[in-house]
Amino acid sequence: MQTNNCYLRPFAYDDAATILHWCKDRWEFRLWSADRYKDFPASSDDMKRQYSGANMYPLTMVENDRIVGHLMLKYPSDDKTIVRFCFVIVNDALRGKGYGKKIISLAIDYAKNQMGAKTITLGVFCDNLPAFECYKNAGFTVTSCNSFVIDGEEWKGFEMALSVK
């Protein structure tokens, strides 16, 4: 695994075009964003609007000055002990090389040490097996299953959680 020099930094607007380029088709885009964006492909301005709310902490993972991953952490409620991971993505050319594991590990540390998380939650579509396995290997467990209508189709997803100490 070549992820030793990775770190998280705050998302910058200039990161958006690179991150959005990793979704090569509508299906990949919806696996990443569900129905949070109206159109595929999304624009950098669309991404900026997604992150304009309160209690959102978008982060970019960088390795040797190269953007290799991205996710957003947020407080989903007034309970500041619960942090939710959203919009988790790794450069499509680097998938399967340990970067997913690295971004989740860094994000867990960030949520725990910078945000005071006691519980971390996330959602993943059942068809996204690599992501599901990555989260499971990081210690997340399935807490429920849900169905969503995305682009007129039914998509099934898992809600997952991790208790941190």
PDB file of C-alpha atoms in Angstrom:
ATOM      1  CA  MET A   1       0.000   0.000   0.000  1.00  0.00           C
ATOM      2  CA  GLN A   2       1.437   3.365  -1.055  1.00  0.00           C
ATOM      3  CA  THR A   3      -0.638   5.628   1.173  1.00  0.00           C
ATOM      4  CA  ASN A   4       1.948   6.638   3.770  1.00  0.00           C
ATOM      5  CA  ASN A   5       2.073  10.335   2.856  1.00  0.00           C
ATOM      6  CA  CYS A   6      -1.687  10.916   2.837  1.00  0.00           C
ATOM      7  CA  TYR A   7      -3.343  13.551   4.968  1.00  0.00           C
ATOM      8  CA  LEU A   8      -6.684  15.324   5.159  1.00  0.00           C
ATOM      9  CA  ARG A   9      -7.031  19.036   4.563  1.00  0.00           C
ATOM     10  CA  PRO A  10     -10.088  21.266   4.214  1.00  0.00           C
ATOM     11  CA  PHE A  11     -11.824  20.991   0.844  1.00  0.00           C
ATOM     12  CA  ALA A  12     -11.056  23.880  -1.512  1.00  0.00           C
ATOM     13  CA  TYR A  13     -13.390  24.980  -4.292  1.00  0.00           C
ATOM     14  CA  ASP A  14     -10.608  24.222  -6.799  1.00  0.00           C
ATOM     15  CA  ASP A  15     -10.730  20.534  -5.710  1.00  0.00           C
ATOM     16  CA  ALA A  16     -14.264  20.106  -7.062  1.00  0.00           C
ATOM     17  CA  ALA A  17     -13.469  19.623 -10.755  1.00  0.00           C
ATOM     18  CA  THR A  18     -10.914  16.916  -9.964  1.00  0.00           C
ATOM     19  CA  ILE A  19     -13.233  15.077  -7.568  1.00  0.00           C
ATOM     20  CA  LEU A  20     -16.262  15.246  -9.876  1.00  0.00           C
ATOM     21  CA  HIS A  21     -14.167  13.863 -12.746  1.00  0.00           C
ATOM     22  CA  TRP A  22     -13.748  10.562 -10.836  1.00  0.00           C
ATOM     23  CA  CYS A  23     -17.374   9.615 -11.555  1.00  0.00           C
ATOM     24  CA  LYS A  24     -17.219   8.451 -15.169  1.00  0.00           C
ATOM     25  CA  ASP A  25     -20.917   7.668 -15.632  1.00  0.00           C
ATOM     26  CA  ARG A  26     -24.313   8.314 -14.055  1.00  0.00           C
ATOM     27  CA  TRP A  27     -24.280   4.999 -12.128  1.00  0.00           C
ATOM     28  CA  GLU A  28     -20.911   5.762 -10.434  1.00  0.00           C
ATOM     29  CA  PHE A  29     -22.106   9.296  -9.789  1.00  0.00           C
ATOM     30  CA  ARG A  30     -25.267   8.060  -8.052  1.00  0.00           C
ATOM     31  CA  LEU A  31     -23.305   5.464  -6.029  1.00  0.00           C
ATOM     32  CA  TRP A  32     -21.290   8.413  -4.731  1.00  0.00           C
ATOM     33  CA  SER A  33     -23.943  11.105  -4.400  1.00  0.00           C
ATOM     34  CA  ALA A  34     -27.310   9.284  -4.297  1.00  0.00           C
ATOM     35  CA  ASP A  35     -29.888  11.911  -5.222  1.00  0.00           C
ATOM     36  CA  ARG A  36     -28.103  14.867  -3.625  1.00  0.00           C
ATOM     37  CA  TYR A  37     -27.214  16.374  -6.994  1.00  0.00           C
ATOM     38  CA  LYS A  38     -29.920  17.054  -9.551  1.00  0.00           C
ATOM     39  CA  ASP A  39     -27.872  16.502 -12.693  1.00  0.00           C
ATOM     40  CA  PHE A  40     -25.005  14.383 -13.964  1.00  0.00           C
ATOM     41  CA  PRO A  41     -22.438  15.561 -14.524  1.00  0.00           C
ATOM     42  CA  ALA A  42     -22.442  18.019 -11.656  1.00  0.00           C
ATOM     43  CA  SER A  43     -20.519  21.267 -11.750  1.00  0.00           C
ATOM     44  CA  SER A  44     -18.045  22.700  -9.283  1.00  0.00           C
ATOM     45  CA  ASP A  45     -20.688  25.249  -8.320  1.00  0.00           C
ATOM     46  CA  ASP A  46     -23.143  22.399  -7.614  1.00  0.00           C
ATOM     47  CA  MET A  47     -20.585  20.844  -5.278  1.00  0.00           C
ATOM     48  CA  LYS A  48     -19.958  24.162  -3.547  1.00  0.00           C
ATOM     49  CA  ARG A  49     -23.724  24.525  -2.954  1.00  0.00           C
ATOM     50  CA  GLN A  50     -23.852  21.032  -1.399  1.00  0.00           C
ATOM     51  CA  TYR A  51     -21.357  22.187   1.207  1.00  0.00           C
ATOM     52  CA  SER A  52     -22.917  25.532   2.052  1.00  0.00           C
ATOM     53  CA  GLY A  53     -24.854  24.375   5.126  1.00  0.00           C
ATOM     54  CA  ALA A  54     -23.902  24.543   8.770  1.00  0.00           C
ATOM     55  CA  ASN A  55     -22.075  21.746  10.591  1.00  0.00           C
ATOM     56  CA  MET A  56     -20.438  20.402   7.408  1.00  0.00           C
ATOM     57  CA  TYR A  57     -16.730  19.664   7.176  1.00  0.00           C
ATOM     58  CA  PRO A  58     -15.684  18.673   3.649  1.00  0.00           C
ATOM     59  CA  LEU A  59     -12.161  17.272   3.531  1.00  0.00           C
ATOM     60  CA  THR A  60      -9.794  16.338   0.739  1.00  0.00           C
ATOM     61  CA  MET A  61      -7.187  13.600   1.064  1.00  0.00           C
ATOM     62  CA  VAL A  62      -3.864  14.549  -0.488  1.00  0.00           C
ATOM     63  CA  GLU A  63      -0.747  12.512  -1.179  1.00  0.00           C
ATOM     64  CA  ASN A  64       2.414  14.265  -2.361  1.00  0.00           C
ATOM     65  CA  ASP A  65       0.411  17.354  -3.441  1.00  0.00           C
ATOM     66  CA  ARG A  66      -2.022  15.184  -5.472  1.00  0.00           C
ATOM     67  CA  ILE A  67      -5.717  14.946  -4.621  1.00  0.00           C
ATOM     68  CA  VAL A  68      -6.483  11.248  -4.074  1.00  0.00           C
ATOM     69  CA  GLY A  69      -9.701  11.200  -2.059  1.00  0.00           C
ATOM     70  CA  HIS A  70     -12.530  13.238  -0.618  1.00  0.00           C
ATOM     71  CA  LEU A  71     -15.333  13.035   1.910  1.00  0.00           C
ATOM     72  CA  MET A  72     -17.547  15.224   4.012  1.00  0.00           C
ATOM     73  CA  LEU A  73     -18.068  14.900   7.738  1.00  0.00           C
ATOM     74  CA  LYS A  74     -21.089  16.489   9.335  1.00  0.00           C
ATOM     75  CA  TYR A  75     -23.093  16.620  12.504  1.00  0.00           C
ATOM     76  CA  PRO A  76     -26.481  15.215  11.421  1.00  0.00           C
ATOM     77  CA  SER A  77     -28.257  16.574  14.513  1.00  0.00           C
ATOM     78  CA  ASP A  78     -27.709  18.713  17.564  1.00  0.00           C
ATOM     79  CA  ASP A  79     -25.998  15.746  19.241  1.00  0.00           C
ATOM     80  CA  LYS A  80     -22.349  16.618  18.618  1.00  0.00           C
ATOM     81  CA  THR A  81     -21.217  13.116  19.610  1.00  0.00           C
ATOM     82  CA  ILE A  82     -22.566  11.707  16.326  1.00  0.00           C
ATOM     83  CA  VAL A  83     -20.677  12.407  13.102  1.00  0.00           C
ATOM     84  CA  ARG A  84     -21.814  11.258   9.662  1.00  0.00           C
ATOM     85  CA  PHE A  85     -19.510  10.456   6.740  1.00  0.00           C
ATOM     86  CA  CYS A  86     -20.887  11.534   3.353  1.00  0.00           C
ATOM     87  CA  PHE A  87     -19.679  11.764  -0.246  1.00  0.00           C
ATOM     88  CA  VAL A  88     -16.763   9.375   0.309  1.00  0.00           C
ATOM     89  CA  ILE A  89     -14.765   8.906  -2.890  1.00  0.00           C
ATOM     90  CA  VAL A  90     -11.286   7.890  -4.029  1.00  0.00           C
ATOM     91  CA  ASN A  91      -9.673   8.710  -7.360  1.00  0.00           C
ATOM     92  CA  ASP A  92     -11.027   6.037  -9.723  1.00  0.00           C
ATOM     93  CA  ALA A  93      -7.504   5.284 -11.018  1.00  0.00           C
ATOM     94  CA  LEU A  94      -6.374   4.436  -7.466  1.00  0.00           C
ATOM     95  CA  ARG A  95      -9.230   2.218  -6.272  1.00  0.00           C
ATOM     96  CA  GLY A  96      -8.240  -1.176  -4.928  1.00  0.00           C
ATOM     97  CA  LYS A  97      -4.864   0.119  -3.695  1.00  0.00           C
ATOM     98  CA  GLY A  98      -5.662   0.921  -0.061  1.00  0.00           C
ATOM     99  CA  TYR A  99      -6.711   4.546  -0.434  1.00  0.00           C
ATOM    100  CA  GLY A 100     -10.271   3.854   0.689  1.00  0.00           C
ATOM    101  CA  LYS A 101      -8.963   2.233   3.853  1.00  0.00           C
ATOM    102  CA  LYS A 102      -6.631   5.195   4.405  1.00  0.00           C
ATOM    103  CA  ILE A 103      -9.267   7.912   3.960  1.00  0.00           C
ATOM    104  CA  ILE A 104     -11.656   6.124   6.318  1.00  0.00           C
ATOM    105  CA  SER A 105      -8.903   5.668   8.912  1.00  0.00           C
ATOM    106  CA  LEU A 106      -7.910   9.335   8.701  1.00  0.00           C
ATOM    107  CA  ALA A 107     -11.549  10.430   8.831  1.00  0.00           C
ATOM    108  CA  ILE A 108     -12.267   8.283  11.903  1.00  0.00           C
ATOM    109  CA  ASP A 109      -9.300   9.886  13.670  1.00  0.00           C
ATOM    110  CA  TYR A 110     -10.468  13.344  12.613  1.00  0.00           C
ATOM    111  CA  ALA A 111     -14.073  12.726  13.719  1.00  0.00           C
ATOM    112  CA  LYS A 112     -12.915  11.391  17.075  1.00  0.00           C
ATOM    113  CA  ASN A 113     -10.113  13.816  17.879  1.00  0.00           C
ATOM    114  CA  GLN A 114     -11.251  17.037  16.180  1.00  0.00           C
ATOM    115  CA  MET A 115     -15.030  16.720  16.354  1.00  0.00           C
ATOM    116  CA  GLY A 116     -15.566  14.711  19.542  1.00  0.00           C
ATOM    117  CA  ALA A 117     -17.404  11.822  17.871  1.00  0.00           C
ATOM    118  CA  LYS A 118     -18.491   8.867  19.935  1.00  0.00           C
ATOM    119  CA  THR A 119     -20.470   7.341  17.055  1.00  0.00           C
ATOM    120  CA  ILE A 120     -19.863   7.622  13.319  1.00  0.00           C
ATOM    121  CA  THR A 121     -22.576   6.781  10.812  1.00  0.00           C
ATOM    122  CA  LEU A 122     -22.712   6.425   7.048  1.00  0.00           C
ATOM    123  CA  GLY A 123     -24.869   5.050   4.286  1.00  0.00           C
ATOM    124  CA  VAL A 124     -23.728   2.825   1.433  1.00  0.00           C
ATOM    125  CA  PHE A 125     -25.661   1.297  -1.434  1.00  0.00           C
ATOM    126  CA  CYS A 126     -25.832  -2.502  -1.426  1.00  0.00           C
ATOM    127  CA  ASP A 127     -24.442  -2.567  -4.989  1.00  0.00           C
ATOM    128  CA  ASN A 128     -21.290  -0.766  -3.867  1.00  0.00           C
ATOM    129  CA  LEU A 129     -19.556  -3.882  -2.540  1.00  0.00           C
ATOM    130  CA  PRO A 130     -15.981  -2.483  -2.464  1.00  0.00           C
ATOM    131  CA  ALA A 131     -17.114   0.451  -0.320  1.00  0.00           C
ATOM    132  CA  PHE A 132     -19.240  -1.788   1.894  1.00  0.00           C
ATOM    133  CA  GLU A 133     -16.279  -4.127   2.497  1.00  0.00           C
ATOM    134  CA  CYS A 134     -13.992  -1.169   3.219  1.00  0.00           C
ATOM    135  CA  TYR A 135     -16.382   0.183   5.852  1.00  0.00           C
ATOM    136  CA  LYS A 136     -16.937  -3.274   7.352  1.00  0.00           C
ATOM    137  CA  ASN A 137     -13.168  -3.828   7.577  1.00  0.00           C
ATOM    138  CA  ALA A 138     -12.849  -0.480   9.356  1.00  0.00           C
ATOM    139  CA  GLY A 139     -15.260  -1.722  12.039  1.00  0.00           C
ATOM    140  CA  PHE A 140     -18.589  -0.340  10.831  1.00  0.00           C
ATOM    141  CA  THR A 141     -21.605  -2.604  11.283  1.00  0.00           C
ATOM    142  CA  VAL A 142     -24.946  -2.620   9.498  1.00  0.00           C
ATOM    143  CA  THR A 143     -27.671  -1.056  11.621  1.00  0.00           C
ATOM    144  CA  SER A 144     -30.514  -1.036   9.074  1.00  0.00           C
ATOM    145  CA  CYS A 145     -31.457  -1.412   5.413  1.00  0.00           C
ATOM    146  CA  ASN A 146     -33.320   1.199   3.417  1.00  0.00           C
ATOM    147  CA  SER A 147     -34.763   1.710  -0.056  1.00  0.00           C
ATOM    148  CA  PHE A 148     -34.486   4.875  -2.102  1.00  0.00           C
ATOM    149  CA  VAL A 149     -35.784   5.996  -5.469  1.00  0.00           C
ATOM    150  CA  ILE A 150     -32.871   7.280  -7.520  1.00  0.00           C
ATOM    151  CA  ASP A 151     -33.484   8.390 -11.108  1.00  0.00           C
ATOM    152  CA  GLY A 152     -36.783   6.502 -11.073  1.00  0.00           C
ATOM    153  CA  GLU A 153     -35.243   3.208  -9.888  1.00  0.00           C
ATOM    154  CA  GLU A 154     -35.304   1.538  -6.479  1.00  0.00           C
ATOM    155  CA  TRP A 155     -31.868   1.395  -4.843  1.00  0.00           C
ATOM    156  CA  LYS A 156     -31.222  -0.500  -1.613  1.00  0.00           C
ATOM    157  CA  GLY A 157     -28.741   0.706   0.939  1.00  0.00           C
ATOM    158  CA  PHE A 158     -27.248  -0.113   4.285  1.00  0.00           C
ATOM    159  CA  GLU A 159     -27.017   2.262   7.194  1.00  0.00           C
ATOM    160  CA  MET A 160     -23.790   1.569   9.098  1.00  0.00           C
ATOM    161  CA  ALA A 161     -22.325   2.780  12.388  1.00  0.00           C
ATOM    162  CA  LEU A 162     -19.081   2.656  14.316  1.00  0.00           C
ATOM    163  CA  SER A 163     -18.625   3.361  18.019  1.00  0.00           C
ATOM    164  CA  VAL A 164     -15.345   5.136  18.768  1.00  0.00           C
ATOM    165  CA  LYS A 165     -13.635   5.378  22.115  1.00  0.00           C
TER     166      LYS A 165
END
